[in-house]
Coordinates of C-alpha atoms in Angstrom, one line a residue:
Chain A
P35 CA -24.1 -7.7 1.5
D36 CA -25.2 -9.3 -1.8
A37 CA -24.4 -13.0 -1.4
A38 CA -25.3 -13.8 -5.0
A39 CA -22.9 -11.1 -6.3
R40 CA -20.2 -12.4 -4.1
A41 CA -20.7 -16.0 -5.3
Q42 CA -20.6 -14.8 -8.9
A43 CA -17.4 -12.8 -8.2
E44 CA -15.8 -15.8 -6.6
A45 CA -16.6 -18.0 -9.5
R46 CA -15.2 -15.4 -11.9
N47 CA -12.1 -15.0 -9.8
D48 CA -11.4 -18.8 -9.9
R49 CA -11.2 -18.7 -13.7
L50 CA -8.8 -15.7 -14.1
T51 CA -5.4 -16.2 -15.6
K52 CA -3.3 -16.5 -12.4
P53 CA -2.5 -19.2 -9.9
P54 CA -5.3 -19.5 -7.3
R55 CA -5.0 -16.9 -4.5
S56 CA -1.9 -15.4 -6.0
L57 CA -3.3 -11.8 -5.8
G58 CA -3.6 -12.2 -2.0
R59 CA -5.3 -9.3 -0.3
L60 CA -6.4 -7.9 -3.7
E61 CA -8.7 -10.8 -4.1
D62 CA -10.2 -10.3 -0.7
L63 CA -10.8 -6.6 -1.5
A64 CA -12.3 -7.4 -4.9
L65 CA -14.8 -9.8 -3.3
W66 CA -15.7 -7.4 -0.6
L67 CA -16.3 -4.6 -3.1
A68 CA -18.4 -7.1 -5.2
E69 CA -20.7 -8.0 -2.3
W70 CA -21.3 -4.4 -1.3
Q71 CA -21.6 -3.0 -4.8
G72 CA -23.8 -5.9 -5.8
T73 CA -21.8 -6.9 -8.9
A74 CA -19.3 -9.6 -9.9
R75 CA -17.3 -6.8 -11.6
P76 CA -16.7 -4.2 -9.0
H77 CA -15.3 -0.7 -9.7
V78 CA -13.6 2.2 -8.1
D79 CA -14.5 4.8 -10.6
H80 CA -16.0 7.5 -8.4
P81 CA -14.4 7.4 -5.0
Q82 CA -15.3 10.2 -2.6
I83 CA -13.2 11.5 0.2
A84 CA -15.4 13.5 2.7
V85 CA -13.4 15.5 5.2
F86 CA -15.2 16.9 8.2
A87 CA -13.9 19.7 10.4
G88 CA -14.9 20.6 13.9
N89 CA -13.5 22.4 16.9
H90 CA -13.0 21.1 20.4
G91 CA -13.5 22.7 23.8
V92 CA -10.9 20.4 25.3
T93 CA -8.2 22.3 23.6
A94 CA -8.4 24.6 26.6
R95 CA -6.6 21.8 28.5
G96 CA -3.4 22.2 26.4
V97 CA -3.7 18.9 24.6
S98 CA -2.4 19.8 21.1
A99 CA 0.9 21.0 19.7
F100 CA -1.1 23.4 17.5
P101 CA -3.5 26.2 18.4
A102 CA -7.2 25.8 17.8
E103 CA -7.3 28.4 15.0
V104 CA -5.4 25.9 12.8
T105 CA -8.6 24.0 12.2
V106 CA -10.2 26.9 10.3
Q107 CA -6.9 27.7 8.6
M108 CA -6.5 24.2 7.4
V109 CA -10.1 24.2 6.0
A110 CA -9.1 27.2 4.0
N111 CA -6.0 25.3 2.9
F112 CA -8.3 22.3 1.8
E113 CA -10.5 24.8 -0.2
A114 CA -7.4 26.4 -1.8
G115 CA -6.0 22.9 -2.8
G116 CA -2.8 23.2 -0.7
A117 CA -3.2 20.4 1.8
A118 CA -1.9 16.8 1.7
I119 CA -5.4 15.5 1.2
N120 CA -5.8 17.6 -1.9
Q121 CA -2.8 16.1 -3.5
L122 CA -3.7 12.6 -2.4
A123 CA -7.3 12.9 -3.7
R124 CA -6.0 14.0 -7.1
A125 CA -3.4 11.2 -7.2
A126 CA -6.2 8.7 -6.3
G127 CA -8.6 10.1 -8.8
A128 CA -11.0 10.8 -6.0
R129 CA -13.5 13.6 -5.4
L130 CA -12.8 15.6 -2.3
T131 CA -15.7 17.2 -0.4
V132 CA -15.0 19.4 2.7
H133 CA -17.6 19.9 5.4
S134 CA -17.1 22.5 8.1
L135 CA -19.2 21.9 11.2
D136 CA -19.9 25.1 13.2
L137 CA -16.2 25.9 13.5
D138 CA -17.0 29.1 15.4
R139 CA -18.8 27.0 18.0
P140 CA -16.4 24.5 19.5
T141 CA -17.8 21.6 21.5
A142 CA -18.0 22.1 25.2
D143 CA -14.9 21.0 27.2
F144 CA -15.7 17.4 28.0
T145 CA -13.6 17.4 31.1
Q146 CA -16.5 19.5 32.6
G147 CA -19.5 17.7 31.1
P148 CA -20.9 16.5 27.8
A149 CA -19.2 17.8 24.7
M150 CA -22.4 18.1 22.7
T151 CA -26.2 18.4 23.4
E152 CA -28.3 15.7 21.8
A153 CA -29.4 18.1 19.1
E154 CA -25.8 19.0 18.3
C155 CA -24.8 15.4 18.1
V156 CA -27.7 14.4 15.9
A157 CA -27.1 17.4 13.6
A158 CA -23.5 16.3 13.2
L159 CA -24.5 12.6 12.5
A160 CA -27.0 13.9 9.9
A161 CA -24.4 16.1 8.2
G162 CA -22.2 13.0 7.8
W163 CA -25.0 10.9 6.6
D164 CA -26.0 13.5 4.0
A165 CA -22.4 14.1 2.8
V166 CA -22.2 10.7 0.9
E167 CA -22.9 11.8 -2.6
A168 CA -25.1 9.9 -5.1
G169 CA -22.8 8.0 -7.5
S170 CA -19.9 7.6 -5.1
D171 CA -18.7 3.9 -5.4
L172 CA -16.3 4.1 -2.4
L173 CA -16.1 6.4 0.6
V174 CA -13.2 7.6 2.6
P175 CA -14.2 9.7 5.7
G176 CA -11.5 12.1 6.9
E177 CA -11.2 14.7 9.6
M178 CA -9.6 17.9 10.7
G179 CA -10.0 19.2 14.3
I180 CA -7.3 20.4 16.6
G181 CA -7.6 18.5 19.8
N182 CA -9.4 15.5 18.3
T183 CA -6.9 12.8 19.1
T184 CA -7.8 13.5 22.8
S185 CA -11.5 13.3 22.0
A186 CA -10.9 10.0 20.1
A187 CA -8.8 8.6 23.0
A188 CA -11.6 9.4 25.5
L189 CA -14.2 7.8 23.2
A190 CA -12.1 4.7 22.7
C191 CA -11.6 4.4 26.5
A192 CA -15.3 4.7 27.1
L193 CA -16.1 2.1 24.4
F194 CA -13.4 -0.5 25.2
G195 CA -12.2 0.3 28.7
G196 CA -8.6 0.3 29.8
D197 CA -6.6 3.2 31.2
A198 CA -6.4 6.7 29.6
R199 CA -2.7 6.1 29.1
D200 CA -3.5 3.2 26.8
W201 CA -5.4 5.4 24.4
V202 CA -3.5 8.7 24.2
G203 CA -0.6 9.3 21.9
R204 CA 1.5 12.1 20.4
G205 CA -1.2 13.3 17.9
T206 CA 0.3 16.1 15.9
G207 CA 3.4 16.1 18.1
V208 CA 2.9 16.8 21.8
D209 CA 5.8 16.3 24.2
E210 CA 5.8 14.2 27.4
A211 CA 4.0 17.0 29.4
G212 CA 1.4 17.3 26.6
L213 CA 0.9 13.5 26.7
A214 CA 0.3 13.7 30.4
R215 CA -2.2 16.5 29.9
K216 CA -4.0 14.4 27.3
A217 CA -4.3 11.4 29.7
E218 CA -5.5 13.7 32.5
A219 CA -8.1 15.2 30.2
V220 CA -9.3 11.7 29.2
E221 CA -9.6 10.7 32.9
A222 CA -11.4 13.9 33.7
G223 CA -13.8 13.4 30.8
L224 CA -14.7 9.9 31.9
R225 CA -15.3 11.1 35.4
A226 CA -17.4 14.1 34.3
N227 CA -19.5 11.9 31.9
P228 CA -20.4 8.7 33.8
G229 CA -23.1 7.8 31.3
A230 CA -20.5 7.4 28.5
R231 CA -19.2 4.0 29.5
G232 CA -21.3 1.2 28.1
D233 CA -23.5 3.4 25.8
A234 CA -21.8 4.0 22.5
L235 CA -24.0 6.8 21.2
E236 CA -23.9 8.5 24.6
A237 CA -20.1 8.2 24.6
L238 CA -20.0 9.9 21.2
R239 CA -22.2 12.8 22.4
C240 CA -20.3 13.3 25.7
L241 CA -16.7 12.7 24.5
G242 CA -16.7 13.0 20.7
G243 CA -16.8 16.1 18.5
R244 CA -18.9 17.2 15.5
E245 CA -16.4 15.9 12.9
I246 CA -16.2 12.6 14.8
A247 CA -20.0 12.3 14.9
A248 CA -20.2 13.2 11.2
M249 CA -17.7 10.5 10.3
A250 CA -19.9 8.0 12.1
G251 CA -22.9 9.3 10.2
A252 CA -21.1 9.1 6.9
V253 CA -20.1 5.5 7.5
A254 CA -23.7 4.6 8.4
G255 CA -25.0 6.6 5.5
A256 CA -22.7 4.7 3.2
R257 CA -24.0 1.4 4.6
A258 CA -27.6 2.4 3.8
R259 CA -26.5 3.2 0.2
R260 CA -24.3 0.0 -0.1
V261 CA -21.2 2.1 -0.6
P262 CA -18.0 0.4 0.7
V263 CA -15.9 2.4 3.1
I264 CA -12.2 2.6 3.7
L265 CA -11.5 3.9 7.2
D266 CA -8.6 6.2 7.9
G267 CA -6.6 6.5 11.2
F268 CA -7.2 6.6 14.9
I269 CA -9.9 9.3 15.0
C270 CA -11.8 7.9 12.0
T271 CA -11.6 4.4 13.5
A272 CA -12.8 5.6 16.9
A273 CA -15.8 7.3 15.2
A274 CA -16.6 4.0 13.3
A275 CA -16.1 2.0 16.5
V276 CA -19.2 3.8 17.9
L277 CA -21.3 2.1 15.2
E278 CA -19.8 -1.3 15.8
R279 CA -20.3 -1.1 19.6
A280 CA -23.9 0.1 19.0
V281 CA -24.8 -2.5 16.4
P282 CA -22.3 -5.4 15.9
G283 CA -21.7 -6.0 12.2
A284 CA -22.2 -2.3 11.4
L285 CA -18.7 -2.1 10.0
D286 CA -18.9 -5.1 7.7
H287 CA -18.9 -2.7 4.7
A288 CA -15.7 -1.1 5.9
Q289 CA -12.0 -1.9 5.6
A290 CA -9.1 -0.3 7.5
G291 CA -7.0 1.6 5.0
H292 CA -3.9 2.4 7.0
Q293 CA -2.5 1.7 10.4
S294 CA -1.5 5.0 11.8
A295 CA 1.7 5.8 13.7
E296 CA -0.6 7.1 16.4
A297 CA 0.2 4.6 19.1
A298 CA -3.3 3.4 20.1
H299 CA -4.6 2.9 16.5
R300 CA -3.2 -0.6 16.3
A301 CA -5.1 -1.6 19.5
L302 CA -8.3 0.0 18.2
L303 CA -8.0 -2.0 14.9
Q304 CA -7.4 -5.2 16.8
R305 CA -10.5 -4.6 19.0
L306 CA -12.5 -4.2 15.8
E307 CA -10.8 -7.2 14.1
L308 CA -9.7 -4.9 11.2
D309 CA -6.6 -5.7 9.3
P310 CA -5.1 -2.5 7.8
I311 CA -4.4 -2.5 4.0
L312 CA -1.3 -0.3 4.4
T313 CA 1.2 0.5 7.2
L314 CA 3.2 3.5 6.0
G315 CA 3.8 5.3 9.3
M316 CA 1.5 8.2 8.5
R317 CA -0.3 10.1 11.3
L318 CA -1.8 13.2 9.6
G319 CA -5.5 12.6 9.6
E320 CA -7.5 14.4 6.8
G321 CA -8.4 10.9 5.4
S322 CA -4.8 10.7 4.1
G323 CA -3.9 7.1 4.9
A324 CA -7.2 5.7 3.5
A325 CA -6.8 8.0 0.5
V326 CA -3.5 6.1 -0.4
A327 CA -5.4 2.8 0.0
I328 CA -8.0 3.8 -2.6
A329 CA -5.4 2.9 -5.3
V330 CA -5.1 -0.6 -3.8
A331 CA -8.9 -1.0 -3.9
R332 CA -8.9 0.2 -7.5
A333 CA -6.1 -2.3 -8.4
A334 CA -8.2 -5.1 -6.8
A335 CA -11.3 -4.1 -8.7
A336 CA -9.3 -3.7 -12.0
C337 CA -7.9 -7.3 -11.8
Q338 CA -11.3 -8.8 -10.8
S339 CA -13.2 -7.0 -13.5
G340 CA -10.7 -6.8 -16.3
M341 CA -8.6 -10.0 -16.4
A342 CA -9.2 -12.7 -19.0
S343 CA -10.1 -16.2 -17.9
F344 CA -7.9 -19.2 -18.8
D345 CA -10.4 -20.2 -21.5
E346 CA -10.6 -16.7 -23.0
A347 CA -6.8 -16.3 -23.1
G348 CA -6.0 -19.9 -24.2
V349 CA -3.7 -20.4 -21.2
T350 CA -3.3 -24.0 -19.8
G351 CA -4.8 -23.8 -16.3
Chain B
P1308 CA 22.1 10.6 -6.1
D1309 CA 21.8 14.4 -6.2
A1310 CA 22.6 15.6 -2.7
A1311 CA 21.7 19.2 -3.6
A1312 CA 18.3 18.2 -4.9
R1313 CA 17.7 16.1 -1.8
A1314 CA 18.7 19.0 0.5
Q1315 CA 16.3 21.3 -1.4
A1316 CA 13.6 18.7 -1.1
E1317 CA 14.1 18.3 2.6
A1318 CA 14.0 22.1 3.1
R1319 CA 10.7 22.2 1.2
N1320 CA 9.3 19.2 3.0
D1321 CA 10.0 21.0 6.3
R1322 CA 7.8 23.9 5.4
L1323 CA 4.7 22.0 4.1
T1324 CA 1.3 22.3 5.9
K1325 CA 1.5 19.1 8.1
P1326 CA 3.1 18.2 11.4
P1327 CA 6.7 17.2 10.9
R1328 CA 7.1 13.6 9.7
S1329 CA 3.4 13.0 9.7
L1330 CA 3.4 11.6 6.2
G1331 CA 5.8 8.8 7.3
R1332 CA 7.1 6.6 4.6
L1333 CA 5.6 8.9 1.9
E1334 CA 8.2 11.5 3.0
D1335 CA 11.1 9.0 2.7
L1336 CA 9.8 8.0 -0.8
A1337 CA 9.5 11.7 -1.9
L1338 CA 13.1 12.5 -0.8
W1339 CA 14.4 9.3 -2.5
L1340 CA 12.6 10.2 -5.7
A1341 CA 14.0 13.8 -5.4
E1342 CA 17.6 12.7 -5.0
W1343 CA 17.4 10.3 -8.0
Q1344 CA 15.4 12.5 -10.3
G1345 CA 17.5 15.5 -9.3
T1346 CA 14.7 17.8 -8.3
A1347 CA 13.0 19.1 -5.1
R1348 CA 9.7 18.5 -6.8
P1349 CA 9.7 14.8 -7.9
H1350 CA 7.1 13.3 -10.1
V1351 CA 5.6 9.9 -11.1
D1352 CA 4.1 11.0 -14.4
H1353 CA 5.6 8.4 -16.7
P1354 CA 6.1 5.1 -14.9
Q1355 CA 7.2 2.1 -16.9
I1356 CA 6.6 -1.5 -16.1
A1357 CA 8.9 -3.7 -18.2
V1358 CA 8.0 -7.4 -18.1
F1359 CA 10.6 -9.9 -19.3
A1360 CA 9.8 -13.4 -20.3
G1361 CA 12.2 -16.4 -20.5
N1362 CA 12.0 -20.2 -20.5
H1363 CA 14.0 -22.5 -18.2
G1364 CA 15.6 -25.8 -18.8
V1365 CA 15.2 -26.7 -15.2
T1366 CA 11.4 -27.2 -15.8
A1367 CA 12.5 -30.7 -16.9
R1368 CA 13.0 -31.4 -13.1
G1369 CA 9.2 -31.1 -12.4
V1370 CA 9.7 -27.9 -10.4
S1371 CA 6.5 -26.0 -11.4
A1372 CA 2.8 -26.5 -11.0
F1373 CA 2.3 -25.2 -14.6
P1374 CA 3.7 -26.6 -17.9
A1375 CA 6.5 -24.6 -19.6
E1376 CA 4.2 -23.6 -22.5
V1377 CA 2.4 -21.3 -20.1
T1378 CA 5.2 -18.8 -20.5
V1379 CA 4.5 -18.1 -24.2
Q1380 CA 0.8 -18.3 -23.5
M1381 CA 1.0 -15.7 -20.8
V1382 CA 3.0 -13.4 -23.1
A1383 CA 0.2 -13.6 -25.6
N1384 CA -2.2 -12.7 -22.7
F1385 CA 0.0 -9.7 -21.9
E1386 CA -0.1 -8.6 -25.5
A1387 CA -3.9 -9.1 -25.6
G1388 CA -4.4 -7.1 -22.4
G1389 CA -5.9 -9.9 -20.3
A1390 CA -3.3 -10.5 -17.5
A1391 CA -3.2 -9.0 -14.0
I1392 CA -0.3 -6.8 -15.0
N1393 CA -2.3 -5.2 -17.8
Q1394 CA -5.1 -4.2 -15.4
L1395 CA -2.6 -3.0 -12.7
A1396 CA -0.6 -1.0 -15.2
R1397 CA -3.7 0.8 -16.4
A1398 CA -4.9 1.4 -12.8
A1399 CA -1.4 2.8 -12.0
G1400 CA -1.3 5.0 -15.1
A1401 CA 1.9 3.1 -16.2
R1402 CA 3.2 2.2 -19.6
L1403 CA 3.6 -1.6 -19.9
T1404 CA 6.4 -3.0 -22.2
V1405 CA 6.7 -6.7 -22.8
H1406 CA 10.0 -8.3 -23.8
S1407 CA 10.2 -11.9 -24.9
L1408 CA 13.6 -13.4 -24.6
D1409 CA 14.2 -16.3 -27.0
L1410 CA 11.2 -18.2 -25.6
D1411 CA 11.8 -21.0 -28.2
R1412 CA 15.3 -21.6 -26.7
P1413 CA 15.0 -22.4 -23.0
T1414 CA 18.1 -22.0 -20.9
A1415 CA 20.1 -25.2 -20.3
D1416 CA 19.0 -27.3 -17.3
F1417 CA 21.3 -25.8 -14.6
T1418 CA 21.4 -29.1 -12.6
Q1419 CA 23.6 -30.3 -15.4
G1420 CA 25.8 -27.2 -16.0
P1421 CA 25.6 -23.5 -16.7
A1422 CA 22.1 -22.2 -17.7
M1423 CA 23.5 -19.7 -20.1
T1424 CA 26.7 -19.1 -22.1
E1425 CA 28.5 -15.8 -21.5
A1426 CA 27.1 -14.5 -24.8
E1427 CA 23.5 -15.5 -23.8
C1428 CA 23.8 -13.9 -20.4
V1429 CA 25.3 -10.7 -21.8
A1430 CA 22.6 -10.5 -24.5
A1431 CA 19.9 -10.8 -21.8
L1432 CA 21.5 -8.2 -19.6
A1433 CA 21.7 -5.8 -22.6
A1434 CA 18.1 -6.5 -23.5
G1435 CA 17.1 -5.3 -20.0
W1436 CA 19.4 -2.3 -20.1
D1437 CA 17.9 -1.2 -23.4
A1438 CA 14.3 -1.8 -22.3
V1439 CA 14.3 1.3 -20.1
E1440 CA 12.6 3.9 -22.2
A1441 CA 13.7 7.6 -22.5
G1442 CA 11.2 9.7 -20.5
S1443 CA 10.4 7.0 -18.0
D1444 CA 10.5 8.6 -14.5
L1445 CA 10.1 5.4 -12.5
L1446 CA 10.8 1.7 -13.5
V1447 CA 9.2 -1.5 -12.3
P1448 CA 10.9 -4.7 -13.6
G1449 CA 8.6 -7.7 -13.9
E1450 CA 8.9 -11.3 -15.1
M1451 CA 7.2 -14.3 -16.5
G1452 CA 9.0 -17.6 -16.8
I1453 CA 7.7 -21.0 -15.7
G1454 CA 10.3 -22.5 -13.4
N1455 CA 11.9 -19.2 -12.4
T1456 CA 11.3 -19.4 -8.6
T1457 CA 13.6 -22.4 -8.7
S1458 CA 16.2 -20.4 -10.7
A1459 CA 15.8 -17.5 -8.3
A1460 CA 16.2 -19.8 -5.3
A1461 CA 19.4 -21.2 -6.7
L1462 CA 20.7 -17.8 -7.4
A1463 CA 19.9 -16.6 -3.8
C1464 CA 21.5 -19.6 -2.4
A1465 CA 24.7 -19.0 -4.4
L1466 CA 24.7 -15.3 -3.5
F1467 CA 23.9 -15.6 0.3
G1468 CA 24.6 -19.1 1.3
G1469 CA 22.3 -21.3 3.5
D1470 CA 20.6 -24.4 2.5
A1471 CA 18.5 -25.0 -0.6
R1472 CA 15.4 -25.5 1.7
D1473 CA 15.8 -22.0 3.0
W1474 CA 15.3 -20.5 -0.4
V1475 CA 12.7 -22.6 -2.2
G1476 CA 8.9 -22.0 -1.8
R1477 CA 5.6 -22.8 -3.3
G1478 CA 6.0 -20.6 -6.4
T1479 CA 2.8 -20.9 -8.5
G1480 CA 1.6 -23.6 -6.1
V1481 CA 3.6 -26.8 -6.0
D1482 CA 2.8 -29.5 -3.4
E1483 CA 5.2 -31.0 -0.8
A1484 CA 6.8 -33.3 -3.4
G1485 CA 7.2 -30.4 -5.8
L1486 CA 8.9 -28.4 -3.1
A1487 CA 11.3 -31.3 -2.5
R1488 CA 12.1 -31.5 -6.2
K1489 CA 12.8 -27.7 -6.2
A1490 CA 15.2 -28.1 -3.3
E1491 CA 16.9 -31.1 -5.0
A1492 CA 17.3 -29.0 -8.2
V1493 CA 18.8 -26.1 -6.3
E1494 CA 21.3 -28.5 -4.6
A1495 CA 22.2 -30.1 -7.9
G1496 CA 22.6 -26.7 -9.5
L1497 CA 25.1 -25.6 -6.9
R1498 CA 27.0 -28.9 -7.3
A1499 CA 27.0 -28.6 -11.1
N1500 CA 28.2 -25.0 -11.0
P1501 CA 30.9 -24.7 -8.4
G1502 CA 32.0 -21.3 -9.8
A1503 CA 28.6 -19.8 -8.9
R1504 CA 29.3 -19.3 -5.2
G1505 CA 31.1 -16.1 -4.4
D1506 CA 30.9 -14.6 -7.9
A1507 CA 27.6 -12.8 -8.5
L1508 CA 27.7 -12.5 -12.2
E1509 CA 28.8 -16.0 -12.7
A1510 CA 26.0 -17.1 -10.4
L1511 CA 23.6 -15.2 -12.7
R1512 CA 25.0 -16.9 -15.8
C1513 CA 25.0 -20.4 -14.3
L1514 CA 21.8 -20.4 -12.3
G1515 CA 19.7 -17.5 -13.6
G1516 CA 17.6 -17.2 -16.7
R1517 CA 17.2 -14.7 -19.5
E1518 CA 14.4 -12.8 -17.9
I1519 CA 16.3 -12.7 -14.6
A1520 CA 19.4 -11.3 -16.3
A1521 CA 17.3 -8.8 -18.2
M1522 CA 15.8 -7.5 -14.9
A1523 CA 19.3 -7.1 -13.5
G1524 CA 20.2 -5.2 -16.7
A1525 CA 17.1 -3.0 -16.5
V1526 CA 17.8 -2.1 -12.9
A1527 CA 21.4 -1.2 -13.9
G1528 CA 20.2 0.7 -17.0
A1529 CA 17.8 2.7 -14.8
R1530 CA 20.7 3.6 -12.5
A1531 CA 22.7 4.9 -15.4
R1532 CA 19.8 7.1 -16.4
R1533 CA 19.0 8.1 -12.8
V1534 CA 15.5 6.5 -13.0
P1535 CA 14.3 5.3 -9.6
V1536 CA 13.3 1.6 -9.5
I1537 CA 10.6 -0.2 -7.5
L1538 CA 11.4 -3.9 -7.2
D1539 CA 8.8 -6.6 -7.3
G1540 CA 8.8 -10.0 -5.6
F1541 CA 11.2 -12.9 -5.0
I1542 CA 12.5 -13.4 -8.6
C1543 CA 12.9 -9.7 -9.3
T1544 CA 14.7 -9.2 -5.9
A1545 CA 17.0 -12.1 -6.6
A1546 CA 17.9 -10.5 -10.0
A1547 CA 18.6 -7.2 -8.3
A1548 CA 20.7 -8.9 -5.6
V1549 CA 23.2 -9.9 -8.2
L1550 CA 24.0 -6.2 -8.7
E1551 CA 24.3 -5.5 -5.0
R1552 CA 26.6 -8.4 -4.5
A1553 CA 28.7 -7.4 -7.4
V1554 CA 28.8 -3.7 -6.5
P1555 CA 27.6 -2.7 -3.0
G1556 CA 25.3 0.3 -3.2
A1557 CA 24.1 -0.7 -6.7
L1558 CA 20.5 -0.8 -5.4
D1559 CA 20.5 2.6 -3.7
H1560 CA 18.1 3.8 -6.4
A1561 CA 15.7 1.0 -5.7
Q1562 CA 12.9 0.4 -3.2
A1563 CA 11.1 -2.9 -2.5
G1564 CA 7.6 -2.5 -3.6
H1565 CA 5.9 -5.5 -2.0
Q1566 CA 6.9 -8.4 0.2
S1567 CA 5.7 -11.5 -1.6
A1568 CA 4.0 -14.4 0.0
E1569 CA 6.8 -16.6 -1.5
A1570 CA 8.4 -17.7 1.6
A1571 CA 12.0 -16.7 1.0
H1572 CA 11.3 -13.2 -0.2
R1573 CA 11.3 -11.8 3.3
A1574 CA 14.8 -13.2 4.0
L1575 CA 16.1 -11.9 0.7
L1576 CA 14.8 -8.4 1.5
Q1577 CA 16.4 -8.5 4.9
R1578 CA 19.8 -9.5 3.4
L1579 CA 19.5 -6.5 1.1
E1580 CA 18.2 -4.2 3.9
L1581 CA 15.1 -3.4 1.9
D1582 CA 11.9 -2.5 3.6
P1583 CA 8.9 -3.3 1.5
I1584 CA 6.4 -0.5 0.8
L1585 CA 3.4 -3.0 0.7
T1586 CA 2.7 -6.4 2.2
L1587 CA -0.5 -7.7 0.5
G1588 CA 0.1 -11.4 0.3
M1589 CA 0.6 -11.4 -3.5
R1590 CA 2.8 -14.0 -5.2
L1591 CA 2.0 -13.6 -8.9
G1592 CA 5.1 -12.1 -10.4
E1593 CA 4.7 -10.1 -13.6
G1594 CA 5.8 -7.0 -11.6
S1595 CA 2.3 -7.0 -10.0
G1596 CA 3.3 -6.2 -6.4
A1597 CA 5.5 -3.3 -7.4
A1598 CA 2.9 -2.1 -9.8
V1599 CA 0.5 -1.6 -6.9
A1600 CA 3.3 0.4 -5.1
I1601 CA 3.5 2.8 -8.0
A1602 CA 0.5 4.6 -6.6
V1603 CA 2.2 5.0 -3.2
A1604 CA 5.2 6.6 -4.9
R1605 CA 2.9 8.9 -6.9
A1606 CA 1.1 9.9 -3.7
A1607 CA 4.5 10.7 -2.1
A1608 CA 5.6 12.8 -5.1
A1609 CA 2.2 14.6 -5.2
C1610 CA 2.4 15.7 -1.6
Q1611 CA 6.0 16.8 -1.8
S1612 CA 5.5 18.7 -5.1
G1613 CA 2.0 20.0 -4.7
M1614 CA 1.4 20.9 -1.1
A1615 CA 1.4 24.5 0.1
S1616 CA 3.8 25.8 2.8
F1617 CA 2.7 27.2 6.1
D1618 CA 3.5 30.7 4.8
E1619 CA 1.7 30.2 1.5
A1620 CA -1.4 28.8 3.2
G1621 CA -1.5 31.2 6.1
V1622 CA -1.5 28.4 8.6
T1623 CA 0.1 28.8 12.0
G1624 CA 3.0 26.5 12.1

């Protein structure tokens, strides 16, 4: 972060025509954007939503309410402009990029062994890193992958401990029996991959998926380019958590956009000390919750960068 | 509300390419927009933010951290484009209209008797009613008026009972002594205006202000034109509460945009059974919190109106 830009932004903020701190979280967001963008007048002019899609071998365990072919069908829907994230991107004035990751080659079923080889995991991380476009001034990573709440739950369990039951949820809408199958899959995954606990990148390889690794890569790639990131829901946050567990402070350039209705997301945000900007009961994935939060970040930047000072406006401060 | 349009909107929503209910509050907002706009495909293409400004005789009681001349200075700032609401309106793609209400004639000090005559109160209500522009598809009422958190606290106390201390807060930033003066002013106002308790419109006349009456008029005028409304913070909600207490159901076309950091706003929202869309710790007024919520309403409308159905997209539902 750019401490000088932050100090300049704070000094400017103190002179704007409003009672001190009266814009609340918007002021925090503006200063955060300022320190990562390196300017006292931050902007959200070119936000990018990068949606990554992958398929999961663990779907063989009956962990999703939807069949695995829905992943590729939804990618076609993204490309045709018919999905929620297309509408949310347009409403937010954001550029949407869609990245399919070997959809015809699902990861291995992690209840039997590692989901990915090292080469596969590195390739997915690199695809995410490379997806951040030059000129983007804010990044939202999103995902599509039938079965990926189970993968994210296994990853969270490996990273933070606790029982499988603590981390599984309804996902796209499984019933009680489906929820039990998800918990069993997470337990089996941790048994089958003993190296996953206590090694964040190994947990990603063994229990994650290509789109999850790609989101981690995108968050890291954004950091290298000083692009601030707004995280989406449970799966996106689990991907980002890999970075924080590997390198504490790795998420300082990230905010949580939305607290998902997926049960374990709140616990995951608390472990990462992230305070969600929005809580709208969404649980769709695709980057959808964070996409709505883009407008809040833009509002924050607009006030910080566009307001008059007390002196400029001739207002008694 | 248009029950047929709502039913059509619900049927459409059920077919869109997402797990049922996975857009959470966005789905509620879309259906609410649909029933008030009378269409299964609602829109937020022409939102209007109407900011009303008035001056308050009760400022003589030392209830604000800012001098009364700041009201007219801030109106000049609105007109020059330098205030927070100017930036937020632009970021939200909203039209901002500014309505000064006899700024050179403050209301009477309500600790001594009624703040307004009947003619003054009716004129302010009518100014609000008339401010809703033809073609607006969403309305945010906002306000500027040094001293008006004290007026709103007195109004809330008359409408809902309780002690003055329950309804006063820091406003633009008064200290403990200022807070005590606010509570004393509210108590004195209720003593000096015994007709205010139990008669919502009389409470508005005796304890309100011109901009508060105008916001109530604008909310009612929007209802007559079937324009959905997003309410702002404590003062705006107190104005709207007058309508609900006078005619139960009068706020069915309104949502709460933002829960203010002003202490009593949460209690006021609870009395009105309103669930705020956002909680960002803002406490500025001007319509600022609700202005940020416009983007959430637009996101809701965009998903409802733009998404493909499972059949259209060829996705297995």
